[in-house]
Amino acid sequence: MAEKINGRYEILETLGRGGFGETFLAKDTQMPSEKFVVIKKLQPLDNNSINLELVQKLFAKEAQVLEQLGQNCSQIPTLYAYIVEDEQFYLIQEHIEGESLAEIGVINFARCEAILSSLLNTLKYVHGQNIIHRDIKPENIIIRKSDGLPVLIDFGAVKETMGMQSRSNGSTVSSVIVGTRGFMAPEQGAGRTLFSSDLYALGLSMIYGLTGKYPIEFSNNPLTGELDWHSALPNIPNNLKGVLQKAVKMEVGQRYHTAQEMYLALHQSQPHTINQDTISYDRTVAVFPVRENLNVENIAHTVSSPNDSQGYVSRNDNNQDNNNIIVILLAGILVTLGISGSFFMTQQLRANQANLDRIEREKAETEQKLIEEQKKREEEELRRAESERLRLEAEQARNKAEEERRRAEAEARNKPPQVSNNSSSNSSLQDNTTTPISNNSDHSILSNATIYIHYQSDEFIARSLQNYLLSQGVNIGDDIDRQNGIRRNDIRYSNSSALPLARAVKNEIESFYRNMGVTKNIEMIDLSTRGFRTPTNQLEIWIQD
């Protein structure tokens, strides 16, 4: 039975494998048409629980970006769903039927200009959303079979999240660099990706389309590092050559900074020399903008030339003056439009940069918040584990002390009393039986005690004292408890006969603190003077800190 993702998408074949995971062709079994989809299975590079949670949060955010891009641009695949299952991450995307630029073979100049122009329009939209593709190459440009338009696939931002890790200082960094050798801009290899990095990769992809050669197959200038691709295209039109040459400059500052700038350069009209003797002043020439929604499979240049029958009519000084005025007015209008366009373009770039900064800040804040929450959870887990460990130790010590006490009582019951005829011995025995607490040692006193411990803030100290007393054979009545308003360290008892026991406990507490290198003043308070009455062997310890 074929493997299914999420019980819905049946895998048909593997389209590719890479460092970030695998790509499959599948069909949607829950749609009547069982339409084809592309599934990208991504694997995080680090399965650490902290990094995995960070990757999952960023993956969801990048999936939202892909969904928005696909909904608003027909030349980007639609994202149908994203799935997180068994620490695996899946993107379910539209299947684009067609051939990649790497598969269709060498293309002519006209088709190259059409594909380049269309992709620049796509990048204008993508960059306008403050998104950088990061991995443009011939394999990621699909010429769609239905309309011949180029479709941009396999955005790199999602793959970058698979390598996200959190640093000890709370910041996050990706341990991977997304891109393809040869098509990746120099600054991208250093972890710095710009809009012009996409334009660099697009330029090299177009050069591949024209030559069928990968960048690594070209020689390069040993001084500047620039690729010598021009010699493979001696007949390339000057305008297209200039656009590609500037796009693939090694220095960022020498490239086009925006897709709009590169688009305008591609469609810049070539200068012509006007012969006044062949101008017909009674003709109106209409200029139409280039239509980008075209089928790049069927491109032909149609050049119209003047009809010989449309010759020179007549000229006089007035016509010449009028023509000069028209030329001046047109020049003024063009200059004004150019200035206005530059102004609006600058404003748009500033707005885009502001949005990019805002998104980066929000992303950093989200990552920081996630890391802080994870740290809090870990600290809380450590506190709970430590508290549980202390509780178990105290319980074990209590059980051990109880067993020893019972064993001692059993031995005392089974041991017959020694009787002596010596009157002094009888007198001594009588004195011992009437004494409420034995004077043999503090240990014998403590073994019959029941003690309750209250603390104000430091549970660790209270637990440690509890364990210490248990090791001395003291019985702890209940688990320690926390009380507010404790103003001093004292021992409280409600039976004057418990004074020897209180002294013995005081000695043990002071010994406990001395072992810690701390001197504590422990007071003893007899509550029987206030009307309280408890058994002789029962007292309470109150710890301020």
Coordinates of C-alpha atoms in Angstrom, one line a residue:
M1 CA 0.0 0.0 0.0
A2 CA 1.4 3.4 -1.0
E3 CA 2.6 5.7 1.8
K4 CA 0.2 8.5 2.8
I5 CA 0.9 11.8 4.5
N6 CA -1.6 12.8 7.1
G7 CA -3.9 10.0 5.8
R8 CA -4.7 12.1 2.7
Y9 CA -1.8 12.6 0.3
E10 CA -0.7 9.4 -1.4
I11 CA 2.9 9.6 -2.6
L12 CA 3.4 8.6 -6.2
E13 CA 7.1 9.2 -6.8
T14 CA 10.2 10.9 -5.4
L15 CA 11.1 14.1 -7.3
G16 CA 14.3 14.9 -5.5
R17 CA 16.4 14.7 -2.4
G18 CA 18.7 17.2 -0.7
G19 CA 20.3 18.3 2.5
F20 CA 17.0 19.7 3.8
G21 CA 14.8 16.7 3.0
E22 CA 12.8 15.2 0.1
T23 CA 10.3 16.3 -2.6
F24 CA 7.5 14.0 -3.7
L25 CA 4.8 14.0 -6.3
A26 CA 1.5 12.9 -4.7
K27 CA -2.2 12.9 -5.2
D28 CA -4.9 14.3 -3.0
T29 CA -7.1 11.3 -2.2
Q30 CA -9.8 13.5 -0.5
M31 CA -10.5 15.5 -3.7
P32 CA -12.9 14.2 -6.4
S33 CA -10.3 14.9 -9.1
E34 CA -7.4 13.4 -7.0
K35 CA -5.3 16.3 -8.2
F36 CA -1.6 16.1 -8.2
V37 CA 0.3 18.0 -5.5
V38 CA 4.0 18.5 -4.6
I39 CA 5.0 17.6 -1.0
K40 CA 8.2 18.9 0.5
K41 CA 9.3 16.9 3.5
L42 CA 11.7 19.0 5.6
Q43 CA 13.9 17.6 8.4
P44 CA 15.3 19.9 11.2
L45 CA 19.1 19.6 11.5
D46 CA 18.8 19.6 15.4
N47 CA 16.2 17.6 17.3
N48 CA 16.9 19.3 20.6
S49 CA 13.5 20.1 22.2
I50 CA 14.2 23.8 22.5
N51 CA 15.4 24.2 18.9
L52 CA 12.6 21.9 17.7
E53 CA 9.9 24.1 19.2
L54 CA 11.6 27.2 17.8
V55 CA 11.7 25.6 14.3
Q56 CA 8.1 24.6 14.5
K57 CA 7.0 28.2 15.4
L58 CA 9.1 29.8 12.6
F59 CA 8.0 27.1 10.1
A60 CA 4.4 28.1 10.7
K61 CA 5.2 31.7 10.2
E62 CA 7.1 31.1 6.9
A63 CA 4.2 28.9 5.7
Q64 CA 1.9 31.8 6.2
V65 CA 4.2 33.9 4.0
L66 CA 4.2 31.3 1.3
E67 CA 0.4 31.1 1.4
Q68 CA 0.1 34.9 1.0
L69 CA 2.6 34.9 -1.9
G70 CA 0.8 32.1 -3.8
Q71 CA -2.7 33.6 -3.3
N72 CA -1.6 37.0 -4.7
C73 CA 0.7 36.0 -7.5
S74 CA -0.2 33.5 -10.2
Q75 CA 3.5 32.8 -10.9
I76 CA 4.2 31.4 -7.5
P77 CA 2.8 27.9 -6.5
T78 CA -0.3 27.9 -4.2
L79 CA 0.3 26.5 -0.7
Y80 CA -2.6 24.1 0.2
A81 CA -1.5 23.1 3.6
Y82 CA 1.4 22.6 6.0
I83 CA 1.7 19.7 8.4
V84 CA 3.9 18.9 11.4
E85 CA 3.9 15.1 12.2
D86 CA 6.4 13.0 14.2
E87 CA 8.9 15.9 14.2
Q88 CA 8.7 16.0 10.4
F89 CA 7.6 19.2 8.6
Y90 CA 5.6 19.0 5.3
L91 CA 4.5 21.6 2.8
I92 CA 1.7 20.7 0.4
Q93 CA 1.9 22.9 -2.7
E94 CA 0.4 23.2 -6.2
H95 CA 1.9 21.0 -8.8
I96 CA 3.2 23.1 -11.8
E97 CA 3.1 21.1 -15.0
G98 CA 5.9 22.1 -17.3
E99 CA 9.6 22.1 -17.8
S100 CA 12.3 23.9 -15.8
L101 CA 14.7 26.3 -17.5
A102 CA 17.3 23.7 -16.9
E103 CA 15.3 21.2 -19.0
I104 CA 14.1 23.1 -22.0
G105 CA 17.6 23.7 -23.5
V106 CA 19.1 26.9 -25.0
I107 CA 16.7 29.7 -25.6
N108 CA 16.9 32.7 -28.0
F109 CA 17.4 36.3 -27.0
A110 CA 13.7 37.3 -27.5
R111 CA 12.5 34.4 -25.3
C112 CA 15.2 35.3 -22.7
E113 CA 13.9 38.9 -22.5
A114 CA 10.3 37.8 -22.1
I115 CA 11.1 35.3 -19.3
L116 CA 13.4 37.8 -17.6
S117 CA 10.8 40.6 -17.8
S118 CA 8.1 38.3 -16.4
L119 CA 10.2 37.1 -13.5
L120 CA 11.2 40.7 -12.7
N121 CA 7.5 41.5 -12.3
T122 CA 7.2 38.5 -10.0
L123 CA 10.2 39.6 -7.9
K124 CA 8.8 43.2 -7.7
Y125 CA 5.8 41.7 -5.9
V126 CA 7.9 39.3 -3.7
H127 CA 10.4 41.9 -2.7
G128 CA 7.6 44.4 -2.1
Q129 CA 6.4 41.9 0.7
N130 CA 10.0 42.1 2.1
I131 CA 10.6 38.5 1.1
I132 CA 13.9 37.2 -0.5
H133 CA 13.7 34.0 -2.5
R134 CA 17.4 33.0 -1.7
D135 CA 17.6 30.1 -4.2
I136 CA 16.9 31.2 -7.7
K137 CA 18.4 28.9 -10.3
P138 CA 17.3 27.2 -13.6
E139 CA 15.9 24.2 -11.8
N140 CA 13.6 26.5 -9.7
I141 CA 12.1 28.3 -12.8
I142 CA 9.3 26.3 -14.4
I143 CA 7.9 27.3 -17.8
R144 CA 4.2 26.5 -17.2
K145 CA 2.7 24.3 -19.9
S146 CA -0.8 25.9 -19.8
D147 CA 0.3 29.5 -20.6
G148 CA 4.1 29.4 -21.1
L149 CA 4.7 31.8 -18.2
P150 CA 7.7 31.3 -15.9
V151 CA 6.8 30.2 -12.3
L152 CA 9.2 30.7 -9.4
I153 CA 9.3 27.7 -7.0
D154 CA 11.2 26.4 -3.9
F155 CA 11.6 29.6 -1.8
G156 CA 14.5 29.2 0.6
A157 CA 13.3 30.9 3.7
V158 CA 11.4 27.7 4.9
K159 CA 14.5 25.6 4.4
E160 CA 16.5 28.1 6.5
T161 CA 14.2 27.6 9.5
M162 CA 15.3 23.9 9.5
G163 CA 18.7 25.0 10.8
M164 CA 17.5 27.5 13.4
Q165 CA 19.2 27.2 16.8
S166 CA 19.1 29.2 20.0
R167 CA 22.3 30.6 21.5
S168 CA 23.2 30.7 25.1
N169 CA 22.7 34.5 25.2
G170 CA 19.1 34.1 24.1
S171 CA 19.5 35.0 20.4
T172 CA 18.8 32.7 17.4
V173 CA 20.8 31.9 14.4
S174 CA 20.5 29.5 11.4
S175 CA 23.2 27.0 11.1
V176 CA 22.7 26.6 7.4
I177 CA 23.2 28.9 4.3
V178 CA 20.4 28.5 1.7
G179 CA 21.5 28.8 -1.9
T180 CA 23.1 26.9 -4.8
R181 CA 26.8 27.0 -5.6
G182 CA 27.5 29.1 -8.7
F183 CA 24.2 31.0 -8.6
M184 CA 24.5 32.2 -5.0
A185 CA 25.7 35.8 -4.6
P186 CA 29.0 36.3 -2.8
E187 CA 27.4 38.1 0.2
Q188 CA 24.9 35.3 0.5
G189 CA 27.7 32.8 1.3
A190 CA 28.7 35.0 4.2
G191 CA 25.2 34.9 5.6
R192 CA 24.1 38.3 4.3
T193 CA 21.2 38.1 1.8
L194 CA 19.8 41.2 0.0
F195 CA 17.2 41.9 -2.7
S196 CA 20.1 42.2 -5.2
S197 CA 21.2 38.7 -4.3
D198 CA 18.0 37.4 -6.0
L199 CA 18.8 39.6 -9.0
Y200 CA 22.3 38.2 -9.2
A201 CA 21.0 34.7 -9.2
L202 CA 18.3 35.6 -11.8
G203 CA 20.9 37.1 -14.1
L204 CA 23.1 34.0 -14.0
S205 CA 20.0 31.8 -14.6
M206 CA 19.3 33.8 -17.8
I207 CA 22.9 33.4 -18.9
Y208 CA 22.5 29.7 -18.4
G209 CA 19.3 29.8 -20.5
L210 CA 21.2 31.5 -23.3
T211 CA 24.3 29.4 -23.2
G212 CA 23.4 26.1 -21.6
K213 CA 26.4 26.5 -19.3
Y214 CA 26.6 26.7 -15.5
P215 CA 28.5 29.6 -14.0
I216 CA 31.3 27.3 -12.9
E217 CA 32.0 26.5 -16.6
F218 CA 33.0 30.1 -17.4
S219 CA 36.4 31.5 -16.7
N220 CA 36.7 34.5 -14.5
N221 CA 38.8 37.7 -14.2
P222 CA 41.5 36.9 -11.5
L223 CA 41.5 40.5 -10.4
T224 CA 37.8 41.3 -10.2
G225 CA 36.3 37.8 -10.0
E226 CA 33.8 38.8 -12.8
L227 CA 32.7 35.9 -15.1
D228 CA 33.7 36.0 -18.7
W229 CA 30.3 34.9 -20.2
H230 CA 30.2 37.5 -23.0
S231 CA 32.5 35.5 -25.3
A232 CA 29.9 32.7 -25.5
L233 CA 27.3 35.2 -26.7
P234 CA 29.0 37.5 -29.3
N235 CA 25.7 38.5 -30.9
I236 CA 23.7 39.3 -27.8
P237 CA 21.8 42.6 -28.1
N238 CA 23.6 45.5 -26.3
N239 CA 20.7 46.3 -24.0
L240 CA 20.2 42.8 -22.8
K241 CA 24.0 42.4 -22.4
G242 CA 24.2 45.5 -20.3
V243 CA 21.3 44.4 -18.1
L244 CA 22.8 41.0 -17.4
Q245 CA 26.3 42.3 -17.0
K246 CA 25.2 44.7 -14.3
A247 CA 23.0 42.2 -12.5
V248 CA 25.9 39.7 -12.0
K249 CA 28.5 42.1 -10.7
M250 CA 30.5 40.8 -7.8
E251 CA 30.2 44.0 -5.8
V252 CA 26.8 44.7 -4.4
G253 CA 27.0 48.4 -4.9
Q254 CA 27.5 47.9 -8.7
R255 CA 24.4 45.8 -9.2
Y256 CA 20.7 46.8 -9.6
H257 CA 19.3 47.3 -6.1
T258 CA 15.6 46.5 -7.0
A259 CA 13.7 44.4 -9.5
Q260 CA 11.9 47.6 -10.6
E261 CA 15.3 49.2 -11.5
M262 CA 16.4 46.2 -13.5
Y263 CA 13.0 46.0 -15.2
L264 CA 13.1 49.6 -16.4
A265 CA 16.7 49.1 -17.7
L266 CA 15.5 46.0 -19.6
H267 CA 12.7 48.0 -21.3
Q268 CA 14.8 51.1 -21.9
S269 CA 14.4 52.2 -25.5
Q270 CA 17.5 52.4 -27.6
P271 CA 18.5 55.9 -28.8
H272 CA 17.9 56.7 -32.5
T273 CA 19.2 59.5 -34.7
I274 CA 16.3 61.4 -36.2
N275 CA 16.6 62.7 -39.8
Q276 CA 14.4 65.9 -40.0
D277 CA 14.1 65.4 -43.8
T278 CA 12.1 62.2 -43.4
I279 CA 9.7 63.3 -40.7
S280 CA 6.1 63.5 -41.6
Y281 CA 4.6 66.2 -39.4
D282 CA 1.0 65.3 -40.1
R283 CA 1.3 61.8 -38.5
T284 CA 0.6 60.9 -34.9
V285 CA 2.6 58.0 -33.5
A286 CA 1.0 55.9 -30.7
V287 CA 3.3 54.2 -28.1
F288 CA 2.0 51.2 -26.2
P289 CA 3.4 49.7 -23.0
V290 CA 4.8 46.2 -23.1
R291 CA 2.3 43.6 -22.1
E292 CA 3.8 41.1 -19.6
N293 CA 1.1 38.5 -19.6
L294 CA 2.3 36.9 -22.8
N295 CA 3.1 33.4 -23.9
V296 CA 6.9 33.2 -24.1
E297 CA 6.7 30.1 -26.3
N298 CA 5.5 32.2 -29.3
I299 CA 7.5 35.4 -29.5
A300 CA 8.3 37.2 -32.8
H301 CA 9.6 40.6 -33.4
T302 CA 7.7 42.7 -35.8
V303 CA 9.5 45.8 -37.0
S304 CA 7.5 48.4 -38.9
S305 CA 9.4 50.7 -41.2
P306 CA 8.1 53.9 -42.9
N307 CA 6.3 53.5 -46.2
D308 CA 8.1 55.1 -49.1
S309 CA 4.9 56.7 -50.2
Q310 CA 4.7 58.6 -47.0
G311 CA 7.3 61.2 -47.9
Y312 CA 8.2 64.7 -46.9
V313 CA 5.3 67.2 -47.1
S314 CA 6.5 70.7 -46.6
R315 CA 8.3 72.8 -44.1
N316 CA 8.4 76.5 -43.1
D317 CA 9.7 78.5 -40.3
N318 CA 6.4 78.4 -38.3
N319 CA 6.2 74.6 -38.5
Q320 CA 9.8 74.3 -37.4
D321 CA 9.1 76.6 -34.4
N322 CA 6.0 74.7 -33.5
N323 CA 7.9 71.5 -33.6
N324 CA 10.7 72.8 -31.4
I325 CA 8.1 73.9 -28.8
I326 CA 6.5 70.5 -28.9
V327 CA 9.8 68.8 -28.4
I328 CA 10.7 71.1 -25.5
L329 CA 7.3 70.5 -23.9
L330 CA 7.6 66.7 -24.3
A331 CA 11.1 66.8 -22.9
G332 CA 9.8 68.8 -19.9
I333 CA 7.0 66.3 -19.3
L334 CA 9.4 63.4 -19.5
V335 CA 11.8 65.0 -17.0
T336 CA 8.9 65.8 -14.6
L337 CA 7.7 62.2 -14.9
G338 CA 11.2 60.9 -14.3
I339 CA 11.6 63.0 -11.2
S340 CA 8.2 62.1 -9.9
G341 CA 8.8 58.4 -10.5
S342 CA 12.2 58.6 -8.8
F343 CA 10.6 60.3 -5.8
F344 CA 7.8 57.7 -5.5
M345 CA 10.2 54.9 -6.0
T346 CA 12.4 56.2 -3.2
Q347 CA 9.4 56.6 -0.9
Q348 CA 8.3 53.0 -1.7
L349 CA 11.8 51.7 -1.0
R350 CA 11.9 53.5 2.3
A351 CA 8.4 52.1 3.2
N352 CA 9.5 48.6 2.2
Q353 CA 12.7 48.9 4.4
A354 CA 10.6 50.1 7.3
N355 CA 8.3 47.2 7.0
L356 CA 11.2 44.8 6.7
D357 CA 12.7 46.3 9.9
R358 CA 9.4 45.9 11.7
I359 CA 9.0 42.3 10.6
E360 CA 12.6 41.5 11.7
R361 CA 11.9 43.1 15.1
E362 CA 8.7 41.2 15.5
K363 CA 10.5 38.0 14.5
A364 CA 13.3 38.6 17.0
E365 CA 10.8 39.4 19.8
T366 CA 8.9 36.3 19.1
E367 CA 12.0 34.2 19.1
Q368 CA 13.2 35.9 22.4
K369 CA 9.9 35.3 24.0
L370 CA 9.9 31.7 23.0
I371 CA 13.4 31.2 24.4
E372 CA 12.5 32.9 27.7
E373 CA 9.3 30.8 28.1
Q374 CA 11.4 27.6 27.5
K375 CA 13.9 28.7 30.1
K376 CA 11.2 29.3 32.6
R377 CA 9.7 25.9 31.9
E378 CA 13.1 24.2 32.3
E379 CA 13.8 26.1 35.6
E380 CA 10.3 25.1 36.9
E381 CA 11.0 21.4 35.9
L382 CA 14.3 21.5 37.8
R383 CA 12.6 23.0 40.9
R384 CA 9.9 20.3 40.8
A385 CA 12.5 17.6 40.3
E386 CA 14.6 18.9 43.2
S387 CA 11.6 19.2 45.4
E388 CA 10.5 15.6 44.5
R389 CA 14.0 14.3 45.2
L390 CA 14.1 16.0 48.7
R391 CA 10.6 14.6 49.4
L392 CA 11.6 11.1 48.5
E393 CA 14.8 11.3 50.6
A394 CA 12.9 12.6 53.6
E395 CA 10.3 9.9 53.2
Q396 CA 13.0 7.2 53.0
A397 CA 14.7 8.6 56.1
R398 CA 11.4 8.8 57.9
N399 CA 10.6 5.2 57.1
K400 CA 14.1 4.1 58.1
A401 CA 13.8 6.0 61.4
E402 CA 10.4 4.5 62.0
E403 CA 11.7 1.0 61.4
E404 CA 14.6 1.6 63.8
R405 CA 12.3 2.9 66.5
R406 CA 10.0 -0.1 66.2
R407 CA 12.9 -2.4 66.3
A408 CA 14.3 -0.7 69.4
E409 CA 10.8 -0.9 71.1
A410 CA 10.5 -4.6 70.2
E411 CA 14.0 -5.3 71.6
A412 CA 13.1 -3.4 74.8
R413 CA 9.9 -5.4 75.3
N414 CA 11.6 -8.7 74.7
K415 CA 14.6 -7.9 77.1
P416 CA 13.8 -9.0 80.7
P417 CA 14.5 -6.4 83.4
Q418 CA 17.6 -7.0 85.7
V419 CA 16.7 -7.2 89.4
S420 CA 19.3 -6.6 92.1
N421 CA 19.1 -7.1 95.9
N422 CA 21.4 -4.1 96.5
S423 CA 19.3 -1.3 98.0
S424 CA 21.4 1.3 96.3
S425 CA 20.8 -0.4 93.0
N426 CA 17.1 -0.5 93.6
S427 CA 17.1 3.2 94.5
S428 CA 19.0 4.0 91.3
L429 CA 16.5 1.9 89.2
Q430 CA 13.6 3.7 90.9
D431 CA 15.2 7.1 90.1
N432 CA 15.6 6.1 86.4
T433 CA 12.0 5.0 86.0
T434 CA 10.7 8.2 87.5
T435 CA 12.9 10.4 85.3
P436 CA 10.8 11.5 82.3
I437 CA 13.6 11.4 79.8
S438 CA 16.8 9.3 79.9
N439 CA 20.1 11.0 80.5
N440 CA 22.1 8.4 78.5
S441 CA 22.4 10.6 75.4
D442 CA 20.6 13.2 73.2
H443 CA 20.2 10.5 70.6
S444 CA 18.0 8.4 72.8
I445 CA 15.8 11.5 73.5
L446 CA 15.6 12.4 69.8
S447 CA 14.6 8.8 68.8
N448 CA 11.3 9.2 70.7
A449 CA 10.5 12.7 69.5
T450 CA 7.9 13.9 67.0
I451 CA 8.9 17.2 65.4
Y452 CA 7.1 19.5 63.0
I453 CA 9.1 21.9 60.8
H454 CA 7.7 25.2 59.4
Y455 CA 9.7 27.5 57.1
Q456 CA 9.2 30.9 55.6
S457 CA 11.0 31.0 52.2
D458 CA 14.0 28.7 51.7
E459 CA 12.5 25.2 51.1
F460 CA 15.9 23.8 50.3
I461 CA 17.3 24.6 53.8
A462 CA 14.2 23.2 55.4
R463 CA 14.4 20.0 53.4
S464 CA 18.1 19.7 54.2
L465 CA 17.4 20.2 58.0
Q466 CA 14.6 17.6 57.7
N467 CA 16.9 15.1 56.2
Y468 CA 19.6 15.8 58.8
L469 CA 17.2 15.3 61.7
L470 CA 15.8 12.1 60.1
S471 CA 19.4 10.8 59.9
Q472 CA 19.7 11.4 63.6
G473 CA 16.6 9.2 64.2
V474 CA 14.1 12.0 64.7
N475 CA 10.5 11.3 63.7
I476 CA 9.0 14.1 61.5
G477 CA 5.3 14.3 62.2
D478 CA 4.1 15.6 58.8
D479 CA 5.9 16.9 55.7
I480 CA 7.4 20.4 56.2
D481 CA 5.1 23.3 55.4
R482 CA 5.6 26.9 54.4
Q483 CA 4.3 29.7 56.7
N484 CA 4.4 33.5 56.2
G485 CA 5.4 36.0 58.9
I486 CA 8.1 33.9 60.7
R487 CA 10.2 36.5 62.5
R488 CA 12.9 34.4 64.2
N489 CA 14.4 30.9 64.4
D490 CA 12.9 29.1 67.5
I491 CA 11.8 25.8 69.0
R492 CA 8.3 25.7 70.5
Y493 CA 7.0 23.2 73.0
S494 CA 3.8 23.1 75.1
N495 CA 4.9 20.8 77.9
S496 CA 7.5 21.8 80.4
S497 CA 8.7 18.2 80.5
A498 CA 9.8 18.6 76.9
L499 CA 12.6 21.0 77.8
P500 CA 15.4 18.3 77.6
L501 CA 14.1 17.3 74.2
A502 CA 14.0 20.9 73.0
R503 CA 17.6 21.4 74.2
A504 CA 18.7 18.2 72.3
V505 CA 17.0 19.4 69.1
K506 CA 18.5 22.8 69.5
N507 CA 22.0 21.2 69.7
E508 CA 21.3 19.3 66.5
I509 CA 20.0 22.4 64.7
E510 CA 23.0 24.4 65.7
S511 CA 25.3 21.5 64.6
F512 CA 23.5 21.5 61.3
Y513 CA 24.1 25.2 60.7
R514 CA 27.7 24.9 61.9
N515 CA 28.3 22.3 59.2
M516 CA 27.1 24.8 56.7
G517 CA 29.4 27.5 58.1
V518 CA 26.6 29.5 59.5
T519 CA 25.9 30.6 63.1
K520 CA 22.3 30.7 64.1
N521 CA 20.6 31.8 67.3
I522 CA 17.9 29.3 68.1
E523 CA 15.4 30.3 70.9
M524 CA 13.3 27.9 72.9
I525 CA 9.7 29.0 73.7
D526 CA 7.6 27.2 76.3
L527 CA 4.0 27.6 75.2
S528 CA 2.6 25.8 78.2
T529 CA 2.8 29.1 80.1
R530 CA 0.2 30.4 77.6
G531 CA -2.3 27.7 78.2
F532 CA -1.1 25.3 75.5
R533 CA -0.6 21.6 76.3
T534 CA 0.9 18.9 74.0
P535 CA 2.6 15.5 74.6
T536 CA 6.1 15.5 76.2
N537 CA 7.8 14.2 73.1
Q538 CA 6.3 16.7 70.6
L539 CA 7.6 20.1 69.5
E540 CA 7.8 22.5 66.5
I541 CA 10.7 24.1 64.7
W542 CA 10.2 27.5 63.0
I543 CA 12.8 28.6 60.5
Q544 CA 12.9 32.2 59.3
D545 CA 15.4 31.7 56.4

